Every structure is written in structure tokens, then in C-alpha cells.
mmCIF file of C-alpha atoms and ligand atoms in Angstrom:
data_model
loop_
_atom_site.group_PDB
_atom_site.id
_atom_site.type_symbol
_atom_site.label_atom_id
_atom_site.label_comp_id
_atom_site.label_asym_id
_atom_site.label_seq_id
_atom_site.Cartn_x
_atom_site.Cartn_y
_atom_site.Cartn_z
ATOM 1 C CA MET A 1 12.894 25.211 4.420
ATOM 2 C CA VAL A 2 12.368 23.075 1.334
ATOM 3 C CA HIS A 3 10.178 20.022 1.784
ATOM 4 C CA SER A 4 8.022 17.895 -0.501
ATOM 5 C CA ARG A 5 4.401 18.354 -1.460
ATOM 6 C CA ILE A 6 2.135 15.902 -3.295
ATOM 7 C CA THR A 7 1.050 17.767 -6.420
ATOM 8 C CA GLY A 8 -0.714 14.930 -8.243
ATOM 9 C CA THR A 9 -2.157 11.487 -7.559
ATOM 10 C CA GLY A 10 -3.389 8.657 -9.769
ATOM 11 C CA SER A 11 -4.554 5.071 -9.481
ATOM 12 C CA TYR A 12 -5.574 2.079 -11.516
ATOM 13 C CA LEU A 13 -7.630 -0.989 -10.642
ATOM 14 C CA PRO A 14 -7.924 -3.853 -13.127
ATOM 15 C CA GLY A 15 -11.444 -4.413 -14.468
ATOM 16 C CA ARG A 16 -11.876 -8.045 -13.429
ATOM 17 C CA VAL A 17 -13.791 -8.273 -10.131
ATOM 18 C CA LEU A 18 -13.430 -11.396 -7.960
ATOM 19 C CA THR A 19 -16.241 -11.578 -5.399
ATOM 20 C CA ASN A 20 -16.415 -13.438 -2.095
ATOM 21 C CA TYR A 21 -19.131 -15.603 -3.675
ATOM 22 C CA GLU A 22 -16.697 -16.725 -6.373
ATOM 23 C CA LEU A 23 -14.129 -17.547 -3.670
ATOM 24 C CA GLU A 24 -16.766 -19.742 -1.969
ATOM 25 C CA GLN A 25 -16.522 -21.937 -5.080
ATOM 26 C CA MET A 26 -12.702 -22.080 -4.894
ATOM 27 C CA VAL A 27 -11.912 -22.707 -1.198
ATOM 28 C CA ASP A 28 -13.763 -23.641 2.013
ATOM 29 C CA THR A 29 -14.932 -20.149 2.983
ATOM 30 C CA THR A 30 -18.041 -17.975 3.084
ATOM 31 C CA ASP A 31 -18.869 -14.422 2.121
ATOM 32 C CA GLU A 32 -20.020 -13.892 5.709
ATOM 33 C CA TRP A 33 -16.702 -15.051 7.227
ATOM 34 C CA ILE A 34 -14.676 -12.830 4.891
ATOM 35 C CA ARG A 35 -16.848 -9.751 5.472
ATOM 36 C CA ASP A 36 -17.000 -10.211 9.262
ATOM 37 C CA ARG A 37 -13.283 -10.891 9.734
ATOM 38 C CA THR A 38 -11.868 -8.498 7.150
ATOM 39 C CA GLY A 39 -14.514 -6.138 5.700
ATOM 40 C CA ILE A 40 -13.669 -7.286 2.147
ATOM 41 C CA ARG A 41 -16.480 -7.997 -0.366
ATOM 42 C CA GLU A 42 -14.521 -8.173 -3.598
ATOM 43 C CA ARG A 43 -11.080 -7.511 -5.075
ATOM 44 C CA ARG A 44 -9.607 -6.845 -8.545
ATOM 45 C CA ILE A 45 -7.475 -9.275 -10.552
ATOM 46 C CA ALA A 46 -5.024 -8.159 -13.259
ATOM 47 C CA GLU A 47 -5.144 -9.581 -16.774
ATOM 48 C CA ARG A 48 -2.587 -12.276 -17.587
ATOM 49 C CA GLU A 49 -0.430 -9.857 -19.608
ATOM 50 C CA GLN A 50 -0.455 -7.113 -16.947
ATOM 51 C CA ALA A 51 2.641 -6.950 -14.740
ATOM 52 C CA ALA A 52 3.370 -4.426 -11.983
ATOM 53 C CA SER A 53 4.927 -1.885 -14.373
ATOM 54 C CA ASP A 54 1.910 -2.011 -16.710
ATOM 55 C CA ILE A 55 -0.652 -1.170 -14.062
ATOM 56 C CA GLY A 56 1.802 1.245 -12.402
ATOM 57 C CA LEU A 57 2.128 3.018 -15.754
ATOM 58 C CA ILE A 58 -1.586 3.845 -15.925
ATOM 59 C CA ALA A 59 -1.597 5.178 -12.353
ATOM 60 C CA SER A 60 1.592 7.179 -13.040
ATOM 61 C CA LYS A 61 0.187 8.842 -16.167
ATOM 62 C CA GLU A 62 -2.834 9.973 -14.141
ATOM 63 C CA ALA A 63 -0.632 11.345 -11.362
ATOM 64 C CA LEU A 64 1.553 13.250 -13.848
ATOM 65 C CA LYS A 65 -1.535 14.678 -15.542
ATOM 66 C CA ALA A 66 -2.932 15.815 -12.201
ATOM 67 C CA ALA A 67 0.419 17.468 -11.387
ATOM 68 C CA GLY A 68 0.568 19.112 -14.827
ATOM 69 C CA LEU A 69 3.968 17.556 -15.552
ATOM 70 C CA LYS A 70 5.501 15.629 -18.450
ATOM 71 C CA PRO A 71 7.446 12.373 -17.900
ATOM 72 C CA ARG A 72 10.687 14.192 -18.816
ATOM 73 C CA ASP A 73 10.165 16.593 -15.895
ATOM 74 C CA ILE A 74 10.665 13.741 -13.392
ATOM 75 C CA ASP A 75 14.101 13.360 -11.707
ATOM 76 C CA LEU A 76 13.509 10.061 -9.921
ATOM 77 C CA ILE A 77 11.034 7.171 -9.975
ATOM 78 C CA ILE A 78 10.611 4.947 -6.925
ATOM 79 C CA VAL A 79 8.373 1.884 -7.171
ATOM 80 C CA ALA A 80 7.288 0.096 -4.009
ATOM 81 C CA THR A 81 6.334 -3.499 -4.760
ATOM 82 C CA VAL A 82 6.642 -7.098 -3.590
ATOM 83 C CA THR A 83 5.521 -8.330 -7.014
ATOM 84 C CA PRO A 84 8.101 -6.839 -9.409
ATOM 85 C CA ASP A 85 7.866 -7.630 -13.139
ATOM 86 C CA MET A 86 11.134 -9.598 -12.770
ATOM 87 C CA PRO A 87 13.781 -10.028 -10.045
ATOM 88 C CA LEU A 88 16.069 -7.982 -12.329
ATOM 89 C CA PRO A 89 15.853 -5.205 -13.539
ATOM 90 C CA SER A 90 13.763 -3.111 -11.201
ATOM 91 C CA THR A 91 10.121 -2.424 -11.991
ATOM 92 C CA ALA A 92 11.000 1.281 -11.731
ATOM 93 C CA CYS A 93 13.333 0.860 -14.743
ATOM 94 C CA PHE A 94 10.545 -0.767 -16.773
ATOM 95 C CA LEU A 95 8.255 2.066 -15.765
ATOM 96 C CA GLN A 96 10.841 4.722 -16.638
ATOM 97 C CA ASP A 97 11.111 3.255 -20.146
ATOM 98 C CA LYS A 98 7.351 2.877 -20.662
ATOM 99 C CA LEU A 99 6.730 6.441 -19.477
ATOM 100 C CA GLY A 100 9.615 7.870 -21.500
ATOM 101 C CA ALA A 101 10.910 9.530 -18.326
ATOM 102 C CA LYS A 102 14.390 9.830 -19.805
ATOM 103 C CA ASN A 103 15.752 12.168 -17.148
ATOM 104 C CA ALA A 104 14.755 10.027 -14.186
ATOM 105 C CA ALA A 105 16.865 7.699 -12.058
ATOM 106 C CA ALA A 106 14.834 4.658 -11.021
ATOM 107 C CA PHE A 107 14.808 2.037 -8.286
ATOM 108 C CA ASP A 108 12.455 -0.217 -6.327
ATOM 109 C CA ILE A 109 11.715 -0.472 -2.625
ATOM 110 C CA ASN A 110 10.496 -3.622 -0.916
ATOM 111 C CA ALA A 111 8.810 -2.834 2.371
ATOM 112 C CA ALA A 112 5.641 -4.857 1.705
ATOM 113 C CA CYS A 113 2.477 -3.007 2.727
ATOM 114 C CA SER A 114 4.505 -0.108 4.164
ATOM 115 C CA GLY A 115 6.302 0.353 0.827
ATOM 116 C CA PHE A 116 4.501 3.473 -0.325
ATOM 117 C CA ILE A 117 5.264 5.379 2.882
ATOM 118 C CA TYR A 118 8.874 4.137 2.727
ATOM 119 C CA ALA A 119 9.044 5.545 -0.833
ATOM 120 C CA LEU A 120 7.515 8.797 0.403
ATOM 121 C CA SER A 121 10.152 8.988 3.120
ATOM 122 C CA VAL A 122 13.029 8.514 0.652
ATOM 123 C CA ALA A 123 11.532 10.984 -1.824
ATOM 124 C CA ASP A 124 10.926 13.610 0.862
ATOM 125 C CA ALA A 125 14.513 13.230 2.117
ATOM 126 C CA TYR A 126 15.945 13.673 -1.411
ATOM 127 C CA ILE A 127 13.833 16.782 -1.893
ATOM 128 C CA ARG A 128 14.788 18.254 1.502
ATOM 129 C CA ALA A 129 18.457 17.583 0.654
ATOM 130 C CA LYS A 130 17.882 19.406 -2.671
ATOM 131 C CA VAL A 131 19.169 16.417 -4.650
ATOM 132 C CA TYR A 132 15.940 16.091 -6.668
ATOM 133 C CA SER A 133 12.917 18.329 -7.002
ATOM 134 C CA ARG A 134 10.322 16.236 -8.862
ATOM 135 C CA ILE A 135 9.848 12.607 -7.861
ATOM 136 C CA LEU A 136 7.278 10.023 -8.931
ATOM 137 C CA ILE A 137 6.460 7.409 -6.280
ATOM 138 C CA VAL A 138 4.379 4.378 -7.151
ATOM 139 C CA GLY A 139 2.888 1.448 -5.251
ATOM 140 C CA SER A 140 2.069 -1.316 -7.712
ATOM 141 C CA GLU A 141 1.129 -4.900 -6.905
ATOM 142 C CA VAL A 142 -0.055 -7.930 -8.831
ATOM 143 C CA LEU A 143 -0.509 -9.986 -5.677
ATOM 144 C CA SER A 144 -2.691 -12.513 -7.509
ATOM 145 C CA ARG A 145 0.597 -13.963 -8.909
ATOM 146 C CA ILE A 146 1.950 -14.811 -5.441
ATOM 147 C CA THR A 147 -1.429 -15.816 -3.993
ATOM 148 C CA ASP A 148 -2.002 -19.476 -3.196
ATOM 149 C CA TRP A 149 -5.534 -19.936 -4.498
ATOM 150 C CA LYS A 150 -5.776 -23.147 -2.454
ATOM 151 C CA ASP A 151 -5.009 -21.411 0.866
ATOM 152 C CA ARG A 152 -8.177 -19.904 2.342
ATOM 153 C CA THR A 153 -6.249 -18.109 5.059
ATOM 154 C CA THR A 154 -4.561 -15.784 2.542
ATOM 155 C CA CYS A 155 -6.366 -15.891 -0.820
ATOM 156 C CA VAL A 156 -9.453 -14.105 0.486
ATOM 157 C CA LEU A 157 -7.393 -11.102 1.579
ATOM 158 C CA LEU A 158 -5.413 -9.950 -1.434
ATOM 159 C CA GLY A 159 -6.049 -7.944 -4.607
ATOM 160 C CA ASP A 160 -4.244 -6.236 -7.503
ATOM 161 C CA GLY A 161 -3.898 -2.499 -8.149
ATOM 162 C CA ALA A 162 -1.598 0.491 -8.458
ATOM 163 C CA GLY A 163 -1.408 4.028 -7.117
ATOM 164 C CA ALA A 164 1.017 6.870 -7.762
ATOM 165 C CA ALA A 165 1.906 10.324 -6.485
ATOM 166 C CA VAL A 166 4.113 13.133 -7.759
ATOM 167 C CA LEU A 167 6.165 14.966 -5.141
ATOM 168 C CA GLU A 168 7.614 18.398 -5.812
ATOM 169 C CA ALA A 169 9.866 20.721 -3.845
ATOM 170 C CA ASP A 170 7.820 23.299 -1.973
ATOM 171 C CA ARG A 171 8.508 26.148 0.447
ATOM 172 C CA SER A 172 4.936 26.829 1.554
ATOM 173 C CA LYS A 173 3.219 25.596 4.728
ATOM 174 C CA ARG A 174 1.638 22.784 2.713
ATOM 175 C CA GLY A 175 3.225 19.390 2.105
ATOM 176 C CA VAL A 176 4.854 16.545 4.002
ATOM 177 C CA ILE A 177 5.306 17.546 7.645
ATOM 178 C CA SER A 178 6.873 14.326 8.921
ATOM 179 C CA VAL A 179 7.456 10.744 7.730
ATOM 180 C CA LYS A 180 8.611 7.911 9.991
ATOM 181 C CA ILE A 181 9.576 4.410 8.913
ATOM 182 C CA HIS A 182 10.293 1.401 11.143
ATOM 183 C CA ALA A 183 11.198 -2.303 10.920
ATOM 184 C CA ASP A 184 11.579 -5.440 13.035
ATOM 185 C CA GLY A 185 13.299 -8.124 10.957
ATOM 186 C CA SER A 186 13.140 -10.628 13.821
ATOM 187 C CA LYS A 187 9.475 -11.179 12.951
ATOM 188 C CA TRP A 188 10.101 -11.834 9.243
ATOM 189 C CA ASP A 189 8.347 -15.209 9.459
ATOM 190 C CA LEU A 190 4.905 -13.745 10.116
ATOM 191 C CA LEU A 191 4.592 -12.854 6.440
ATOM 192 C CA TYR A 192 6.877 -14.059 3.658
ATOM 193 C CA VAL A 193 7.356 -15.792 0.301
ATOM 194 C CA PRO A 194 9.802 -18.656 1.004
ATOM 195 C CA ALA A 195 11.240 -19.399 -2.448
ATOM 196 C CA GLY A 196 12.435 -17.590 -5.550
ATOM 197 C CA GLY A 197 15.273 -15.734 -3.855
ATOM 198 C CA SER A 198 18.880 -16.739 -3.126
ATOM 199 C CA ARG A 199 17.926 -18.798 -0.052
ATOM 200 C CA GLN A 200 15.649 -21.163 -1.964
ATOM 201 C CA PRO A 201 15.996 -20.564 -5.689
ATOM 202 C CA ALA A 202 13.228 -21.794 -7.956
ATOM 203 C CA SER A 203 13.314 -25.539 -8.531
ATOM 204 C CA GLU A 204 10.794 -28.220 -9.416
ATOM 205 C CA GLU A 205 10.597 -28.968 -5.706
ATOM 206 C CA THR A 206 9.865 -25.361 -4.639
ATOM 207 C CA VAL A 207 7.171 -25.093 -7.291
ATOM 208 C CA GLY A 208 5.709 -28.490 -6.347
ATOM 209 C CA THR A 209 5.551 -27.589 -2.663
ATOM 210 C CA ARG A 210 3.932 -24.181 -3.357
ATOM 211 C CA LEU A 211 6.837 -22.241 -1.846
ATOM 212 C CA HIS A 212 6.503 -19.321 -4.287
ATOM 213 C CA TYR A 213 3.265 -18.208 -2.657
ATOM 214 C CA LEU A 214 2.751 -15.786 0.204
ATOM 215 C CA LYS A 215 2.578 -17.372 3.663
ATOM 216 C CA MET A 216 1.115 -15.496 6.587
ATOM 217 C CA ARG A 217 0.515 -16.138 10.265
ATOM 218 C CA GLY A 218 -2.579 -13.953 10.127
ATOM 219 C CA ASN A 219 -3.693 -13.891 13.733
ATOM 220 C CA GLU A 220 -0.234 -13.077 15.117
ATOM 221 C CA THR A 221 0.238 -10.426 12.433
ATOM 222 C CA PHE A 222 -3.142 -8.976 13.384
ATOM 223 C CA LYS A 223 -2.212 -8.604 17.058
ATOM 224 C CA VAL A 224 1.169 -6.992 16.387
ATOM 225 C CA ALA A 225 -0.415 -4.686 13.794
ATOM 226 C CA VAL A 226 -3.093 -3.383 16.157
ATOM 227 C CA ARG A 227 -0.597 -2.806 18.992
ATOM 228 C CA THR A 228 1.976 -1.138 16.769
ATOM 229 C CA LEU A 229 -0.375 1.085 14.775
ATOM 230 C CA GLU A 230 -2.200 2.415 17.822
ATOM 231 C CA LYS A 231 1.073 3.747 19.230
ATOM 232 C CA LEU A 232 2.368 4.882 15.839
ATOM 233 C CA VAL A 233 -0.504 7.228 15.021
ATOM 234 C CA VAL A 234 -0.747 8.725 18.513
ATOM 235 C CA ASP A 235 3.025 9.391 18.606
ATOM 236 C CA MET A 236 3.004 10.983 15.136
ATOM 237 C CA LEU A 237 0.297 13.486 16.077
ATOM 238 C CA GLU A 238 1.794 14.263 19.496
ATOM 239 C CA GLU A 239 5.298 14.815 18.141
ATOM 240 C CA ASN A 240 3.931 17.372 15.692
ATOM 241 C CA GLY A 241 1.564 19.152 18.066
ATOM 242 C CA ILE A 242 -1.529 18.077 16.127
ATOM 243 C CA THR A 243 -4.644 16.944 18.008
ATOM 244 C CA PRO A 244 -6.991 14.245 16.654
ATOM 245 C CA ASP A 245 -9.598 17.013 16.256
ATOM 246 C CA ASP A 246 -7.260 18.778 13.808
ATOM 247 C CA LEU A 247 -7.059 15.668 11.635
ATOM 248 C CA SER A 248 -9.281 15.755 8.534
ATOM 249 C CA LEU A 249 -8.650 12.250 7.258
ATOM 250 C CA LEU A 250 -6.843 9.076 8.259
ATOM 251 C CA VAL A 251 -5.703 7.140 5.172
ATOM 252 C CA PRO A 252 -4.694 3.704 6.489
ATOM 253 C CA HIS A 253 -3.247 0.698 4.716
ATOM 254 C CA GLN A 254 -6.306 -1.335 3.729
ATOM 255 C CA ALA A 255 -5.616 -4.742 5.317
ATOM 256 C CA ASN A 256 -8.508 -5.349 7.695
ATOM 257 C CA HIS A 257 -11.394 -3.158 8.854
ATOM 258 C CA ARG A 258 -10.940 -4.407 12.436
ATOM 259 C CA ILE A 259 -7.320 -3.185 12.473
ATOM 260 C CA ILE A 260 -8.383 0.142 10.953
ATOM 261 C CA SER A 261 -11.255 0.729 13.370
ATOM 262 C CA ALA A 262 -9.042 -0.130 16.366
ATOM 263 C CA THR A 263 -6.556 2.519 15.184
ATOM 264 C CA ALA A 264 -9.301 5.118 14.678
ATOM 265 C CA LYS A 265 -10.763 4.325 18.099
ATOM 266 C CA ARG A 266 -7.385 4.779 19.774
ATOM 267 C CA LEU A 267 -7.080 8.190 18.075
ATOM 268 C CA GLY A 268 -10.615 9.017 19.176
ATOM 269 C CA ILE A 269 -11.808 9.839 15.663
ATOM 270 C CA GLY A 270 -15.046 8.616 14.061
ATOM 271 C CA MET A 271 -15.014 6.335 11.021
ATOM 272 C CA GLU A 272 -16.373 9.224 8.912
ATOM 273 C CA ARG A 273 -12.826 10.628 9.077
ATOM 274 C CA VAL A 274 -11.261 7.356 7.866
ATOM 275 C CA MET A 275 -10.707 6.519 4.192
ATOM 276 C CA LEU A 276 -11.941 2.975 3.545
ATOM 277 C CA ASN A 277 -12.067 1.105 0.251
ATOM 278 C CA LEU A 278 -10.911 -2.389 1.205
ATOM 279 C CA ASP A 279 -14.477 -3.652 0.754
ATOM 280 C CA ARG A 280 -13.949 -3.179 -3.009
ATOM 281 C CA TYR A 281 -10.234 -3.829 -3.470
ATOM 282 C CA GLY A 282 -8.995 -6.015 -0.594
ATOM 283 C CA ASN A 283 -5.388 -5.724 0.544
ATOM 284 C CA THR A 284 -3.271 -4.434 -2.355
ATOM 285 C CA SER A 285 -0.095 -4.175 -0.212
ATOM 286 C CA ALA A 286 2.104 -1.218 -1.301
ATOM 287 C CA ALA A 287 -0.637 0.028 -3.638
ATOM 288 C CA SER A 288 -3.350 0.369 -1.025
ATOM 289 C CA ILE A 289 -2.433 3.789 0.398
ATOM 290 C CA PRO A 290 -1.876 5.599 -2.929
ATOM 291 C CA ILE A 291 -5.108 4.102 -4.302
ATOM 292 C CA ALA A 292 -7.029 5.261 -1.211
ATOM 293 C CA LEU A 293 -5.332 8.663 -1.306
ATOM 294 C CA ASP A 294 -6.192 9.160 -4.974
ATOM 295 C CA GLU A 295 -9.797 8.150 -4.354
ATOM 296 C CA ALA A 296 -10.019 10.571 -1.415
ATOM 297 C CA VAL A 297 -8.628 13.412 -3.559
ATOM 298 C CA ARG A 298 -10.882 12.698 -6.533
ATOM 299 C CA THR A 299 -14.036 12.378 -4.414
ATOM 300 C CA GLY A 300 -13.345 15.684 -2.653
ATOM 301 C CA ARG A 301 -12.629 14.167 0.752
ATOM 302 C CA ILE A 302 -9.300 16.012 0.939
ATOM 303 C CA LYS A 303 -9.169 19.790 0.618
ATOM 304 C CA GLU A 304 -6.358 22.321 0.614
ATOM 305 C CA GLY A 305 -5.029 22.915 4.132
ATOM 306 C CA ASP A 306 -6.338 19.605 5.555
ATOM 307 C CA TYR A 307 -4.176 17.547 7.885
ATOM 308 C CA ILE A 308 -3.925 13.955 6.561
ATOM 309 C CA LEU A 309 -2.358 10.994 8.346
ATOM 310 C CA LEU A 310 -1.120 7.951 6.423
ATOM 311 C CA GLU A 311 -0.231 4.723 8.253
ATOM 312 C CA ALA A 312 0.768 1.215 7.226
ATOM 313 C CA PHE A 313 1.920 -2.109 8.612
ATOM 314 C CA GLY A 314 3.248 -5.095 6.666
ATOM 315 C CA GLY A 315 5.738 -7.858 6.049
ATOM 316 C CA GLY A 316 9.315 -7.396 7.198
ATOM 317 C CA LEU A 317 7.930 -6.551 9.627
ATOM 318 C CA THR A 318 7.695 -2.916 8.609
ATOM 319 C CA TRP A 319 5.469 -0.054 9.672
ATOM 320 C CA ALA A 320 5.346 3.613 8.799
ATOM 321 C CA SER A 321 3.360 6.820 9.079
ATOM 322 C CA ALA A 322 3.265 10.220 7.405
ATOM 323 C CA LEU A 323 1.639 13.493 8.418
ATOM 324 C CA ILE A 324 0.754 15.787 5.528
ATOM 325 C CA ARG A 325 -0.748 19.282 5.271
ATOM 326 C CA TRP A 326 -2.619 19.108 1.963
HETATM 327 N N1 ACO B 423 -12.803 -18.788 5.634
HETATM 328 C C1 ACO B 423 -13.290 -19.454 6.691
HETATM 329 N N2 ACO B 423 -12.557 -19.740 7.777
HETATM 330 C C2 ACO B 423 -11.274 -19.333 7.778
HETATM 331 C C3 ACO B 423 -10.690 -18.636 6.710
HETATM 332 C C4 ACO B 423 -11.514 -18.366 5.593
HETATM 333 N N3 ACO B 423 -11.075 -17.693 4.509
HETATM 334 N N4 ACO B 423 -9.409 -18.360 6.997
HETATM 335 C C5 ACO B 423 -9.177 -18.858 8.223
HETATM 336 N N5 ACO B 423 -10.289 -19.454 8.708
HETATM 337 C C6 ACO B 423 -10.485 -20.118 9.978
HETATM 338 C C7 ACO B 423 -9.186 -20.575 10.600
HETATM 339 O O1 ACO B 423 -8.809 -21.827 10.077
HETATM 340 C C8 ACO B 423 -9.556 -20.633 12.067
HETATM 341 O O2 ACO B 423 -10.266 -21.844 12.289
HETATM 342 P P1 ACO B 423 -10.059 -22.667 13.674
HETATM 343 O O3 ACO B 423 -10.519 -21.718 14.743
HETATM 344 O O4 ACO B 423 -10.942 -23.847 13.473
HETATM 345 O O5 ACO B 423 -8.609 -22.964 13.742
HETATM 346 C C9 ACO B 423 -10.549 -19.491 12.227
HETATM 347 O O6 ACO B 423 -11.009 -19.178 10.914
HETATM 348 C C10 ACO B 423 -9.928 -18.248 12.853
HETATM 349 O O7 ACO B 423 -8.692 -17.970 12.209
HETATM 350 P P2 ACO B 423 -7.794 -16.744 12.615
HETATM 351 O O8 ACO B 423 -6.571 -16.729 11.757
HETATM 352 O O9 ACO B 423 -7.600 -16.738 14.097
HETATM 353 O O10 ACO B 423 -8.760 -15.519 12.227
HETATM 354 P P3 ACO B 423 -8.585 -14.006 12.488
HETATM 355 O O11 ACO B 423 -9.747 -13.483 13.212
HETATM 356 O O12 ACO B 423 -7.225 -13.670 13.017
HETATM 357 O O13 ACO B 423 -8.696 -13.400 10.996
HETATM 358 C C11 ACO B 423 -7.177 -12.548 9.304
HETATM 359 C C12 ACO B 423 -7.745 -13.788 10.023
HETATM 360 C C13 ACO B 423 -8.330 -11.903 8.572
HETATM 361 C C14 ACO B 423 -6.106 -13.006 8.329
HETATM 362 C C15 ACO B 423 -6.590 -11.563 10.325
HETATM 363 O O14 ACO B 423 -5.780 -12.264 11.227
HETATM 364 C C16 ACO B 423 -5.796 -10.446 9.700
HETATM 365 O O15 ACO B 423 -6.319 -9.555 9.049
HETATM 366 N N6 ACO B 423 -4.465 -10.427 9.958
HETATM 367 C C17 ACO B 423 -3.592 -9.314 9.592
HETATM 368 C C18 ACO B 423 -3.302 -9.261 8.133
HETATM 369 C C19 ACO B 423 -2.333 -8.141 7.867
HETATM 370 O O16 ACO B 423 -2.522 -7.012 8.313
HETATM 371 N N7 ACO B 423 -1.257 -8.427 7.166
HETATM 372 C C20 ACO B 423 -0.229 -7.415 6.973
HETATM 373 C C21 ACO B 423 -0.274 -6.828 5.667
HETATM 374 S S1 ACO B 423 -0.352 -8.003 4.334
HETATM 375 C C22 ACO B 423 1.079 -7.816 3.381
HETATM 376 O O17 ACO B 423 2.083 -7.295 3.828
HETATM 377 C C23 ACO B 423 1.005 -8.364 1.968
#
């Protein structure tokens, strides 16, 4: 049976570091509150001229290099983002042009923080159906552009960054074992950007009333996330006959260390088997999992044959998980 295997990963974090101490000067918050409630110490902020396709490009080049492929080898590019360069065309089309990936189709996915696993699911399905055999998937976010720097309940959480992975058709025992994606649109109002779409197009009023920034009901989101993710990860392992002891590494979406440790506890695995980097990068939405995955690969935390579990929860609401044999 043909399935997909990740043959290369890459990531990029902008150089500018924004610390909790700097945020103390911007809004009514403290380093202690942010660290205790979220685990975040600092995050990265893109340069003014960097849009999602620019930072995604750097991550993509790294992933292609790691896979030993040229841009022209790629059949399809999928970019997961909630901060596209423009509403039209897709960020994937910008990326295709910048890479020179002339043979690739290209489109975006919006599934907020679950976007990378959604992209993985689509890519894996195309490969299993033998439609495409080499696919580049990218999570790229410049969340600083939709962050309300006057809202302490959200601005302390978010950061910019990009991660990418190359998937190739494979017939070995390694690769993507299972990917599951889910949504509950009835809870859309826990996490959203009110204006800039067809419901409330940009106007002087929407700009004046700060409606182009991300709004979140954090505490409610937190509770649903913990409940949902605990079940998600247990079900994924059970359905595939994998025990928590078999699992080498959990690579969670990096939103909040309390959510992540609750998920690990439910699985019965120690935090030494959990990939964590939100202390340095904050929540980078669709980029967080590919950035964490790339870091885990490059620091030797993932080895051939390891079982890896990815999981995410985000706006939509959406949630998703993927079990991979590396
Ligand atoms: N500094 C100081 N105090 C603050 C801050 C801040 N930055 N932000 C909020 N507070 C205050 C609140 O006003 C509240 O004060 P009150 O008790 O006087 O009313 C108090 O702290 C507690 O607020 P809560 O919102 O209940 O705090 P909570 O423990 O829930 O932590 C947090 C907030 C960190 C946002 C948490 O709820 C969370 O992580 N939620 C989930 C986020 C998430 O996973 N989102 C999905 C992905 S994001 C995406 O898709 C882009």
C-alpha cells in the first residue's frame, strides 16, 4: 500500500525577539503571569517586509534540501495559514512562484492552529490515491499582523514563524500511519477575526473599532481544548494498537504548557517525551507543529522507526492528530 512519508523538514523563526519584559511595558501584564499561565517567555516578530510566503519560503527551502529534492520535483504545495499575504491569491501561489516550483499545483488551507495536520491529511490522501507523489506542506504565520497589541488577553500568546515538510510516496513500514481531522463550527466565536471578510469588509469603522484583530475567549477555549485533546490522543493510539509506552515523542501544538501537560498526563507519558518550544516562540498557530517537528529532527530527538504523535486544537473550532512511524 502506498502512503506518505516525511522525507524532509525545515523551519524559520524571525530574528527579532519580543520578551515578556517588553510586553510589561506595552500592556498591564507581568512576566510571572505569562510564564505561569502559558509557559511562554518570549516570541519572534517578523520584519515589516516579511509576509507569510517570505518566511514560508525559507522553511520550504530547508525542507527541500533535507529531502534532497529540487523545487521542480514538487507536484503540489499546500500552505496552512490564517495570515495569508493577501486574501487573493493564495499564499501557496506566492510560494510556488518564489520557489520556482513550476510543476506544482498550489492552494491554502485555513484550519487555524490545526492547519498543518489538516494539510498533512490532504497530502497523505492525495499520495494514497496516487494523484501526487511529492508534496510540500507549509505552516506559515505572521500573527503579529492580526494581534491587538492593546489586548493583554491575546497579545502575550502569539508569535511569528514558519515550518515545512516534504511528503513523498512510500511503500515501506515507515511514514504516516493515520491522520484524523475534526471540526465544530458551532463554536466559531471562541476564536475569530471579525472583519476583513465578506461579512464585515474593511471600512474606516472596522479599523477604528479594532475588528481586524484576533479575538479569543481564552478560558472557554482552554477547557474545550483540554477535554478534546485528551480524548483525541488516547483514541488515536488505541485505534492503531499503539500503547503510550511505544510512543517516542508527542509533538503538540504549542499553545499553552498547561494544555500540553494535561494531554501528556492523560496519555501517561512523562514530559521528557513531549516536544516543547513554546517558551521561546509562543503560539505560532499553523506553524507551531512543523517548527517543533523540525527542531525535534535536527536535535536528534526523533530517530528512524520511532512512533511520533502530532496533535493540535484551534479556531474553527478544529482539532486534529497524526500518528507517524519515522
Ligand atoms: N496578564 C495579566 N492578567 C491577565 C492577562 C495578562 N496577559 N490576560 C488575562 N488576564 C487576567 C484576566 O483578565 C482575568 O482577570 P480576572 O480574574 O480579574 O477577570 C485573569 O487573568 C484570568 O483570566 P483567564 O482568561 O481565566 O486565564 P486563564 O487561566 O484561562 O489563562 C489563557 C488565559 C492563557 C489565554 C488560557 O485560557 C489559554 O491558553 N487558552 C487557550 C488558548 C488556545 O489554545 N487557543 C487555541 C489556539 S490559538 C489559535 O488558533 C490562533
